[in-house]
CSV table of C-alpha atoms in Angstrom, one decimal:
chain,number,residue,atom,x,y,z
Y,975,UNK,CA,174.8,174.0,191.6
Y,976,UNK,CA,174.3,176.2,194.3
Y,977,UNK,CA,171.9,174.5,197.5
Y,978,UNK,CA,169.2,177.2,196.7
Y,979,UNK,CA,168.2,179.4,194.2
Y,980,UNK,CA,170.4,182.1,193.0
Y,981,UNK,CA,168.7,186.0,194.6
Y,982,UNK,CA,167.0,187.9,191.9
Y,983,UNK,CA,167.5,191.4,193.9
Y,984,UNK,CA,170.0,193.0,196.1
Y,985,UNK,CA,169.2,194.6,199.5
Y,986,UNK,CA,168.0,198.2,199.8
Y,987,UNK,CA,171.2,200.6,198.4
Y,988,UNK,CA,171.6,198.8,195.5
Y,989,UNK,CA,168.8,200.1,193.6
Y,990,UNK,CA,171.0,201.9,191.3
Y,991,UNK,CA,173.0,198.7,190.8
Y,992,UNK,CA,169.7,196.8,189.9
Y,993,UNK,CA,168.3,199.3,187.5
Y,994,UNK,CA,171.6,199.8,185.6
Y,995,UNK,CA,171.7,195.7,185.1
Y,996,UNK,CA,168.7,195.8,183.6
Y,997,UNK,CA,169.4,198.8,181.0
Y,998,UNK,CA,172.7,197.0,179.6
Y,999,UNK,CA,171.4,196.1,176.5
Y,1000,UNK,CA,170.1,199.0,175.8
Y,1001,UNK,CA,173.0,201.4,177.0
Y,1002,UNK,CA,175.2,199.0,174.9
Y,1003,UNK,CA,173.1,199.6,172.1
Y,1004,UNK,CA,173.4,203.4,172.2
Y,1005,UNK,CA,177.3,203.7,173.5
Y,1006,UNK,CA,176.1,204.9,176.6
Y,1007,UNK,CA,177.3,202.4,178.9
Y,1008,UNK,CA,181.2,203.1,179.8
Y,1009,UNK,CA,180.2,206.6,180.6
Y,1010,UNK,CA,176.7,205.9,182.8
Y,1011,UNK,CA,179.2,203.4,184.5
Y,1012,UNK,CA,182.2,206.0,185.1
Y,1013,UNK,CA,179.5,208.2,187.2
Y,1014,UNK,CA,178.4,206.0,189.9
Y,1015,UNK,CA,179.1,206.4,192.8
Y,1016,UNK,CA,179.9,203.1,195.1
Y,1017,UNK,CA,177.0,201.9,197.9
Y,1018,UNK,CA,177.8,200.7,201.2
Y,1019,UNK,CA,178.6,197.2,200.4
Y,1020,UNK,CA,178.9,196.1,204.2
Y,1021,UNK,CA,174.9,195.9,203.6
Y,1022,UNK,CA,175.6,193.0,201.6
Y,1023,UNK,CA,175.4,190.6,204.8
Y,1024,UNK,CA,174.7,186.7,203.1
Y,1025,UNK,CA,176.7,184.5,200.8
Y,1026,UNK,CA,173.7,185.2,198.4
Y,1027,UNK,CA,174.0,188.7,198.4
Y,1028,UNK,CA,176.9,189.2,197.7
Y,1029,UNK,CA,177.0,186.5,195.0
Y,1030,UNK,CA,174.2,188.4,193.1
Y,1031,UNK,CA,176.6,191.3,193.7
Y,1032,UNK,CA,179.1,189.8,191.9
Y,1033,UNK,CA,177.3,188.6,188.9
Y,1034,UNK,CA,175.8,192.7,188.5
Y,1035,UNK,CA,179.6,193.8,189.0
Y,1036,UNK,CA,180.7,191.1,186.5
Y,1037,UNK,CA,178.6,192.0,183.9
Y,1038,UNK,CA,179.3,195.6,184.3
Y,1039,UNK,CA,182.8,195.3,184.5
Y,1040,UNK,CA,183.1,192.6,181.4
Y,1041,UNK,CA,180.9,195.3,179.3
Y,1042,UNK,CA,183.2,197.8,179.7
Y,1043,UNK,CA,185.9,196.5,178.5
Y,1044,UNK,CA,184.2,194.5,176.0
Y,1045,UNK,CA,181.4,197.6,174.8
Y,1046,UNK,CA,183.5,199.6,173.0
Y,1047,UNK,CA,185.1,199.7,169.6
Y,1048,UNK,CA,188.5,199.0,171.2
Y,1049,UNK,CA,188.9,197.2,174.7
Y,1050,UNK,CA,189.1,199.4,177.5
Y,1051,UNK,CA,192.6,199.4,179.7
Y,1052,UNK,CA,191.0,200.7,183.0
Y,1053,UNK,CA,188.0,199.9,185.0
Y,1054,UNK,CA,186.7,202.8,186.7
Y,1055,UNK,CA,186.8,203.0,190.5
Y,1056,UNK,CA,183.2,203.0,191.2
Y,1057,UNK,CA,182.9,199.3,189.8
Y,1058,UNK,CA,186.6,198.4,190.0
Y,1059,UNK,CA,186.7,198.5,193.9
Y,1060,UNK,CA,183.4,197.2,194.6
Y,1061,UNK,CA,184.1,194.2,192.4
Y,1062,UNK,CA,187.6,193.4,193.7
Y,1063,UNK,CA,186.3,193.7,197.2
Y,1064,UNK,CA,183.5,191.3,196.7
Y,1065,UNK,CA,185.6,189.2,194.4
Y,1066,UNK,CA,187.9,188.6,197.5
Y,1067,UNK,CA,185.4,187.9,199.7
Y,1068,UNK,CA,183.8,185.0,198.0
Y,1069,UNK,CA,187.8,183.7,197.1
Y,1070,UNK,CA,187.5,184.3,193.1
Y,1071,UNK,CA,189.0,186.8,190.9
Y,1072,UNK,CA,187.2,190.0,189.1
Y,1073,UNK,CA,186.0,188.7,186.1
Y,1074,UNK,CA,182.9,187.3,184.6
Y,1075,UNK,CA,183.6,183.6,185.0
Y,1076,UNK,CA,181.1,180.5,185.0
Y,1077,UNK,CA,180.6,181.0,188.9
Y,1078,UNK,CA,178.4,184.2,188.1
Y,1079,UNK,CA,177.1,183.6,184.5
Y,1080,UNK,CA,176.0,179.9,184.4
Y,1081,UNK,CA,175.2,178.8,188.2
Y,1082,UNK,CA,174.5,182.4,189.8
Y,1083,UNK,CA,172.3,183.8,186.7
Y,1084,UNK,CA,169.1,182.1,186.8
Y,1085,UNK,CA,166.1,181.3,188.2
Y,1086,UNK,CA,162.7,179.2,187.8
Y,1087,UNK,CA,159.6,180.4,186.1
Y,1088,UNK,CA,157.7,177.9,188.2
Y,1089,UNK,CA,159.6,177.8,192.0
Y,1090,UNK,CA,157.4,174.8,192.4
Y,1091,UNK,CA,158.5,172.8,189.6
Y,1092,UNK,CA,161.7,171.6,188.8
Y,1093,UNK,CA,165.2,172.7,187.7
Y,1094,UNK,CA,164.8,172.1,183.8
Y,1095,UNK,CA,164.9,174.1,180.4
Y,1096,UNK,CA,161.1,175.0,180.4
Y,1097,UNK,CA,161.4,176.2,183.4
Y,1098,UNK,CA,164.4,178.7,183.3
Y,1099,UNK,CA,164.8,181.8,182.4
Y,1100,UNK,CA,168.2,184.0,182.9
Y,1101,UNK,CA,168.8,186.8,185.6
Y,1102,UNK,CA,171.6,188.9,183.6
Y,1103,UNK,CA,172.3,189.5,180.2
Y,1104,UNK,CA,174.7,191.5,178.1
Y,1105,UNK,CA,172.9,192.4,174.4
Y,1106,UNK,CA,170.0,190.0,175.2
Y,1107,UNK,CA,168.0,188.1,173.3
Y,1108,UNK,CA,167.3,184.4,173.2
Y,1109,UNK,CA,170.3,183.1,172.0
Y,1110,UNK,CA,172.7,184.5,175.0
Y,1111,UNK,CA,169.7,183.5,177.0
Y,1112,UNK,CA,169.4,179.6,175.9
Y,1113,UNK,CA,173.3,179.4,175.6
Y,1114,UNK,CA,173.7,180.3,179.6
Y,1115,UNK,CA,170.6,178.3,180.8
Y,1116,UNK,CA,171.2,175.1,178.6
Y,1117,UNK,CA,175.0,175.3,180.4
Y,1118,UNK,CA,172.8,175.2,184.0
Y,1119,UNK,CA,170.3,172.8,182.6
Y,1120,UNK,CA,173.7,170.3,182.0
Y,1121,UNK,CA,174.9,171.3,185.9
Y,1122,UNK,CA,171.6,170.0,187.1
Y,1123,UNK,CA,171.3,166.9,185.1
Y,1124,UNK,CA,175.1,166.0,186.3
Y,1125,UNK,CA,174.6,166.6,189.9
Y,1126,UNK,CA,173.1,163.2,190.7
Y,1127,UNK,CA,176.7,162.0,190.0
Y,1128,UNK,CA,178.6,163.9,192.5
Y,1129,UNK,CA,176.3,162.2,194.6
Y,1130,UNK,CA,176.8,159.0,193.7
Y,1131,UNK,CA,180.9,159.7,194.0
Y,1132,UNK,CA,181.0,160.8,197.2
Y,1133,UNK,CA,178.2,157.3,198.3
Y,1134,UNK,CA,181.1,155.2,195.6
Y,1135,UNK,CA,183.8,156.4,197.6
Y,1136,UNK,CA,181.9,155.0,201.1
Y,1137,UNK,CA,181.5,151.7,199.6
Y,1138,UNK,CA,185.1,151.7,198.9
Y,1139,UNK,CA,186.4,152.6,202.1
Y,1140,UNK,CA,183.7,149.7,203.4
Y,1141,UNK,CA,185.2,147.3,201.0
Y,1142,UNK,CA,181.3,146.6,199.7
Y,1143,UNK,CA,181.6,145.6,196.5
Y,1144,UNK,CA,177.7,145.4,196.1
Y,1145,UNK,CA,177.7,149.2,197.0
Y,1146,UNK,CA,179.7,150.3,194.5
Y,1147,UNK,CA,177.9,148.9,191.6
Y,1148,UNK,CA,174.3,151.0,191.5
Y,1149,UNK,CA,176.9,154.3,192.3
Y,1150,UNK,CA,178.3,153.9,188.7
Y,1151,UNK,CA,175.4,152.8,187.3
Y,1152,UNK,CA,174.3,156.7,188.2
Y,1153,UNK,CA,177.3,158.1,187.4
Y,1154,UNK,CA,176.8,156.5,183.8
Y,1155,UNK,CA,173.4,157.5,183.7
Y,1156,UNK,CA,173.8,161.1,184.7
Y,1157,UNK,CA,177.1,161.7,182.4
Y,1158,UNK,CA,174.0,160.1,179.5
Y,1159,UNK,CA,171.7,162.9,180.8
Y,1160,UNK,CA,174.8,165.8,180.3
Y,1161,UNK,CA,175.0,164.6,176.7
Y,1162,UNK,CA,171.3,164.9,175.8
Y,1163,UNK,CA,171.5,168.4,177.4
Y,1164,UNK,CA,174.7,169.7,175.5
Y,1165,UNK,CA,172.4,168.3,172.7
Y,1166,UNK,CA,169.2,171.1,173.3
Y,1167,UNK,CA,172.5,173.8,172.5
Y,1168,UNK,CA,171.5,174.4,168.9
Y,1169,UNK,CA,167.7,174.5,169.5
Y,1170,UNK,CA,167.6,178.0,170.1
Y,1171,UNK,CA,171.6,179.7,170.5
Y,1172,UNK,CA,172.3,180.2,166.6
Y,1173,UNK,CA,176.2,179.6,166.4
Y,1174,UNK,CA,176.7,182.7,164.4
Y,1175,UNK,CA,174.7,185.2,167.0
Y,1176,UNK,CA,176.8,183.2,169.8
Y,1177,UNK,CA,180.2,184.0,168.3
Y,1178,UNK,CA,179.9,187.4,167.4
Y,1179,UNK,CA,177.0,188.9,170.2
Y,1180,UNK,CA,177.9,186.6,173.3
Y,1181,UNK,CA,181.5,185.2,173.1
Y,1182,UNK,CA,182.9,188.3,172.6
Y,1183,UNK,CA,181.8,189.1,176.2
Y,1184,UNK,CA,182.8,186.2,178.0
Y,1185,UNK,CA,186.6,186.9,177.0
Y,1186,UNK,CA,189.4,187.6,179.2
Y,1187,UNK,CA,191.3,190.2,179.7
Y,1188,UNK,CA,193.7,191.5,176.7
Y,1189,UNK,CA,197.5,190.5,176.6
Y,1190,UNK,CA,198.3,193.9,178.4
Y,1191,UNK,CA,195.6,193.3,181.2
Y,1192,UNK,CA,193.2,195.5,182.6
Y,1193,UNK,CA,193.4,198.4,185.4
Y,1194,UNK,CA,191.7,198.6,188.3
Y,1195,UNK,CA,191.3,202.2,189.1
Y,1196,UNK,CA,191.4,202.7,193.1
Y,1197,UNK,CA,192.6,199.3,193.1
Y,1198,UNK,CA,196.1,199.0,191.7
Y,1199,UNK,CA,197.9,201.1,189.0
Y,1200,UNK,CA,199.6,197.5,187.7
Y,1201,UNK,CA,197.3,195.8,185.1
Y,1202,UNK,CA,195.7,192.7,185.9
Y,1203,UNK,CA,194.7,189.5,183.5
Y,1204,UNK,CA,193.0,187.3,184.2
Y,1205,UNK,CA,191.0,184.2,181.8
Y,1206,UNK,CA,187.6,184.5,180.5
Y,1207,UNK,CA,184.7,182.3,181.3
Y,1208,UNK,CA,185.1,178.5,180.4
Y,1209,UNK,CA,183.7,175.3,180.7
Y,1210,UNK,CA,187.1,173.9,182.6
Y,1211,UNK,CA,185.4,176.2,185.2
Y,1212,UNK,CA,183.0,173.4,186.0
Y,1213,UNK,CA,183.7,172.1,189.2
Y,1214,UNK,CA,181.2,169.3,187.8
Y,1215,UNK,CA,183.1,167.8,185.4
Y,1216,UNK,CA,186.7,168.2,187.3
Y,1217,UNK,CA,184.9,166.5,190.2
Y,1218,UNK,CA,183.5,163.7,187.6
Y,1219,UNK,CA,187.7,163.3,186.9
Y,1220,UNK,CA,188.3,163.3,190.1
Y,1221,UNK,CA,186.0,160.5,191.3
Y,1222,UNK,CA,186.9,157.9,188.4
Y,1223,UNK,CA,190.6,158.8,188.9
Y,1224,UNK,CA,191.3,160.3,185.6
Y,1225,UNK,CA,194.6,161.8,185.9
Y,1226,UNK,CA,195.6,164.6,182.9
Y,1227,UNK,CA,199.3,165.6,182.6
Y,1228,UNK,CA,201.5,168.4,180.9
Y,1229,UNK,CA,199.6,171.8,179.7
Y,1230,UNK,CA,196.4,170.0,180.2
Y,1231,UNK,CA,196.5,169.6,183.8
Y,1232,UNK,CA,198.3,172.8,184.1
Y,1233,UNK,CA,195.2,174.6,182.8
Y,1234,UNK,CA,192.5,172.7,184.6
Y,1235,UNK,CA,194.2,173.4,187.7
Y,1236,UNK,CA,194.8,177.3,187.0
Y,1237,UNK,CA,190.9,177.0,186.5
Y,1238,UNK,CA,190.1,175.9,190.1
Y,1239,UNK,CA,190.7,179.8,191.2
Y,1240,UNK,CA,187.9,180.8,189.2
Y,1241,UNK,CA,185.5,178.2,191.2
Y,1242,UNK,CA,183.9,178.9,194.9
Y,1243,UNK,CA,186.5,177.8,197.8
Y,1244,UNK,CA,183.9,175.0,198.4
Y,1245,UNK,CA,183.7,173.8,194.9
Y,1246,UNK,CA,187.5,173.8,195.0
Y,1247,UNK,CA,187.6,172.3,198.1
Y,1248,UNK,CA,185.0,169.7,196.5
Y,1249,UNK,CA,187.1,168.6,194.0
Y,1250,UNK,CA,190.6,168.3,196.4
Y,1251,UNK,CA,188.3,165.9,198.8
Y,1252,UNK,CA,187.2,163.9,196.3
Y,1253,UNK,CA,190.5,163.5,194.7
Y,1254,UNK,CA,191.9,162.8,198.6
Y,1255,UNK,CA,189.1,160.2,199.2
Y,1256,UNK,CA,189.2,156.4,198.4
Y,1257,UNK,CA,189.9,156.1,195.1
Y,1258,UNK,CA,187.1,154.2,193.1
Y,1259,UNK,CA,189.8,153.3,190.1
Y,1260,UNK,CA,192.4,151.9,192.3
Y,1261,UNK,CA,189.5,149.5,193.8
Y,1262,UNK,CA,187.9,148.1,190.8
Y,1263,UNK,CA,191.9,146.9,189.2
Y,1264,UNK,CA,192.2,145.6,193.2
Y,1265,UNK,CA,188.8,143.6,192.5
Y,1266,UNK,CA,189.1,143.6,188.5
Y,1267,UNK,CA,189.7,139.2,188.4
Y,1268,UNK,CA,187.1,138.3,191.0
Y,1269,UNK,CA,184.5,141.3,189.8
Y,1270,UNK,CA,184.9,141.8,185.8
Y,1271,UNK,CA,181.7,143.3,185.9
Y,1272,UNK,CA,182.2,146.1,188.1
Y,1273,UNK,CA,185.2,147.0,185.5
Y,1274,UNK,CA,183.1,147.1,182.6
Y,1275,UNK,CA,180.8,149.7,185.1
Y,1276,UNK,CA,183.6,152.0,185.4
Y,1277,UNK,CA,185.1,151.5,181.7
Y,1278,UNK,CA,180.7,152.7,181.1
Y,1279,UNK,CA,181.3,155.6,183.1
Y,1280,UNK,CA,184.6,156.3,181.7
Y,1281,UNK,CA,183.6,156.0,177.4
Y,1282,UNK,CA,180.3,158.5,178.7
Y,1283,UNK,CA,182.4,160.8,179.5
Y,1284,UNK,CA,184.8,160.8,176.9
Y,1285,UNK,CA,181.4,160.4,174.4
Y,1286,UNK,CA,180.5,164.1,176.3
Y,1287,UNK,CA,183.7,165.3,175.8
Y,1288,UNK,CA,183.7,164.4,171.9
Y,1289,UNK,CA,180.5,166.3,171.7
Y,1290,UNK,CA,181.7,169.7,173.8
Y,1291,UNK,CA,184.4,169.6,171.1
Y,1292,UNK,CA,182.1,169.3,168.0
Y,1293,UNK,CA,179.7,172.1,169.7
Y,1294,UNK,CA,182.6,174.2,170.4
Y,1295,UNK,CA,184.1,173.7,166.8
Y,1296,UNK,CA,181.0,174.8,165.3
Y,1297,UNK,CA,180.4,177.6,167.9
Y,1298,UNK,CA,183.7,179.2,167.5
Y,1299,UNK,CA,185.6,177.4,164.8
Y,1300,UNK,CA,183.0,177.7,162.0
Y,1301,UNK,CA,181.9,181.2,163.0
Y,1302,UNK,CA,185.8,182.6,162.9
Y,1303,UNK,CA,187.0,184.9,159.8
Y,1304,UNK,CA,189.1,183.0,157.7
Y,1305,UNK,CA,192.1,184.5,158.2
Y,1306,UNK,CA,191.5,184.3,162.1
Y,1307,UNK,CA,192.1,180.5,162.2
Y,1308,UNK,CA,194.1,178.5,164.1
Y,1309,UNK,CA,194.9,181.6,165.6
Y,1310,UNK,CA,193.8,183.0,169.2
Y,1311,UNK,CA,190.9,181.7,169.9
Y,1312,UNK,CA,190.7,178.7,168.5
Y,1313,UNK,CA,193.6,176.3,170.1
Y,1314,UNK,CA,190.9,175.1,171.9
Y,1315,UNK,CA,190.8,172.5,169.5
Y,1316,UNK,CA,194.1,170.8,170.7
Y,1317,UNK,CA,193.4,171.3,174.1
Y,1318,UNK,CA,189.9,169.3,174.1
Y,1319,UNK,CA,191.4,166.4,172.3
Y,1320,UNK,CA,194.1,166.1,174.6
Y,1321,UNK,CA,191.3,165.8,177.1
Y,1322,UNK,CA,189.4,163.5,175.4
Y,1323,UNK,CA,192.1,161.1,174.9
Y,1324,UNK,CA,193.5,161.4,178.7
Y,1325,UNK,CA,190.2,160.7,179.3
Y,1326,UNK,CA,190.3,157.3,177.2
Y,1327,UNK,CA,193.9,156.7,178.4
Y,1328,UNK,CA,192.3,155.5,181.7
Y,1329,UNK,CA,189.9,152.7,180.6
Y,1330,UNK,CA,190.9,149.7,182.6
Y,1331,UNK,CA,192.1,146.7,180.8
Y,1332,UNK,CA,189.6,143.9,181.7
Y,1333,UNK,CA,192.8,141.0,181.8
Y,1334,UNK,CA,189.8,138.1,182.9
């Protein structure tokens, strides 16, 4: 999650930008939107002077430039200039490519009701939407809600991975305790999904945005005359739960970890960099099977962590199964988008593959 709130409004010169994010919906509605978009004209981005900025920048661009291709009867092939350089400028700037990816819609695209209360699901509401409503709405904020809960663990990693390079033992054991605890708190929030995103409205008015680029790719006008393509949004864009992989040494192979490491260009540089640390630090694992005779205990800590995570993992795949699975024609399955299925129970049972034996 991002050290402070996401910005709710851009600097003075983006007014046009601001107003236009806020009349998607409705010039979706009415098949207005590709040609309002053509007819900008592009603002002085070097006004866009903190990290912040140009963040919110991104997540405006993002859903302007994912609407267009998205908001017509048939994908469009070209971005025009006005948002296609803009976007590919700021895109480069923050180190991520020029798509709507979880960086902008989930972490970037929300903020609290109450600023003095807490980060939680009564007190969220989202910045950007696409055709609105509650659904899109609760579908993107339970997502942060999940972020938030999780974050205590990164924090208990990086105080594990101390302990470890201390060789204390008793340091190690209230770390996973929280890492358990927090992976426990992911699960209850993935539960909240189906309170108020209907699985139907989600496949057919939000997914459908969220995609990636088609097979031919997508122009950049101004920008490039070869087509680009790039992948849609995704939860393997978490930097949370690579980085929970990373600190219990869960190692995925083939495809798999072919995938989740193509998705690590779609995070910030300092999530990325996050994860690479984490993974170069002491390695929690290793010191538990070191210790594993003399401190059984600690191993059946780490085997807790380890079976909460795959439990989270087994419950992304059941809400994505009836999310996209169940909502897909007939005649559309198995196809396309849905060899997710594979792909999450090869994670899932990677995941299990690293339970440590307890030999004592």
């Amino acid at each position: 999650m991002p050290s402070e709130d996401p910005l709710e409004c851009l600097p003075q010169g983006f007014e046009i930008w601001e107003r236009l994010a806020a009349q998607v919906p409705t010039l979706l509605m009415t098949n207005r939107l590709r040609e309002t978009l053509a007819t900008l004209t592009i603002p002085d981005l070097s006004r866009l002077e903190s990290d912040r900025q140009l963040r919110r920048a991104m997540l405006l661009l993002s859903i302007f430039g994912n609407a267009y291709v998205w908001g017509g009867v048939k994908p469009a092939t070209t971005i025009p200039r006005a948002i296609a350089i803009p976007w590919c400028q700021i895109a480069e700037k923050l180190g991520r490519p020029p798509i709507t990816a979880y960086a902008s819609i989930v972490l970037d695209n929300w903020r609290r009701i109450d600023r003095s209360q807490p980060l939680d699901l009564n007190n969220l509401a989202a910045l950007e939407l696409f055709w609105g409503g509650i659904d899109e709405q609760w579908f993107y904020l339970t997502t942060v809600a999940i972020e938030a809960k999780g974050a205590p663990a990164l924090a208990a990693i990086v105080a594990a991975q101390k302990a470890v390079a201390m060789g204390w033992i008793e340091g190690i054991r209230p770390q996973l305790a929280q890492i358990a605890a927090a992976i426990i708190e992911m699960q209850r929030g993935l539960e909240r999904m189906t309170e108020k995103c209907d699985p139907y409205i989600y496949y057919h008015r939000v997914r459908p945005f969220l995609a990636g680029w088609p097979e031919t790719g997508v122009i950049y006008e101004g920008v490039s005359d070869l087509p680009q393509k790039f992948a849609g949004g995704s939860a393997a864009q978490s930097s949370l739960v690579q980085s929970l992989d990373a600190g219990l040494g869960i190692q995925h192979a083939g495809n798999t970890q072919s995938f989740l490491q193509e998705m690590h260009s779609y995070m910030s540089p300092r999530h990325r960099q996050f994860i690479v640390a984490i993974w170069s630090g002491p390695s929690i694992k290793q010191f538990i099977i070191d210790h594993q005779q003399s401190h059984p205990a600690l191993c059946d800590l780490y085997n807790h962590c380890v079976e909460e995570l795959m439990n989270f993992r087994k419950q992304h795949l059941a809400i994505a199964a009836q999310y996209i699975l169940q909502q897909a024609p007939k005649e559309q399955r198995g196809t396309g988008g849905t060899n997710f299925v594979p792909f999450l129970k090869k994670v899932e049972a990677q995941t299990k593959a690293n339970l440590i034996s307890n030999v004592v």
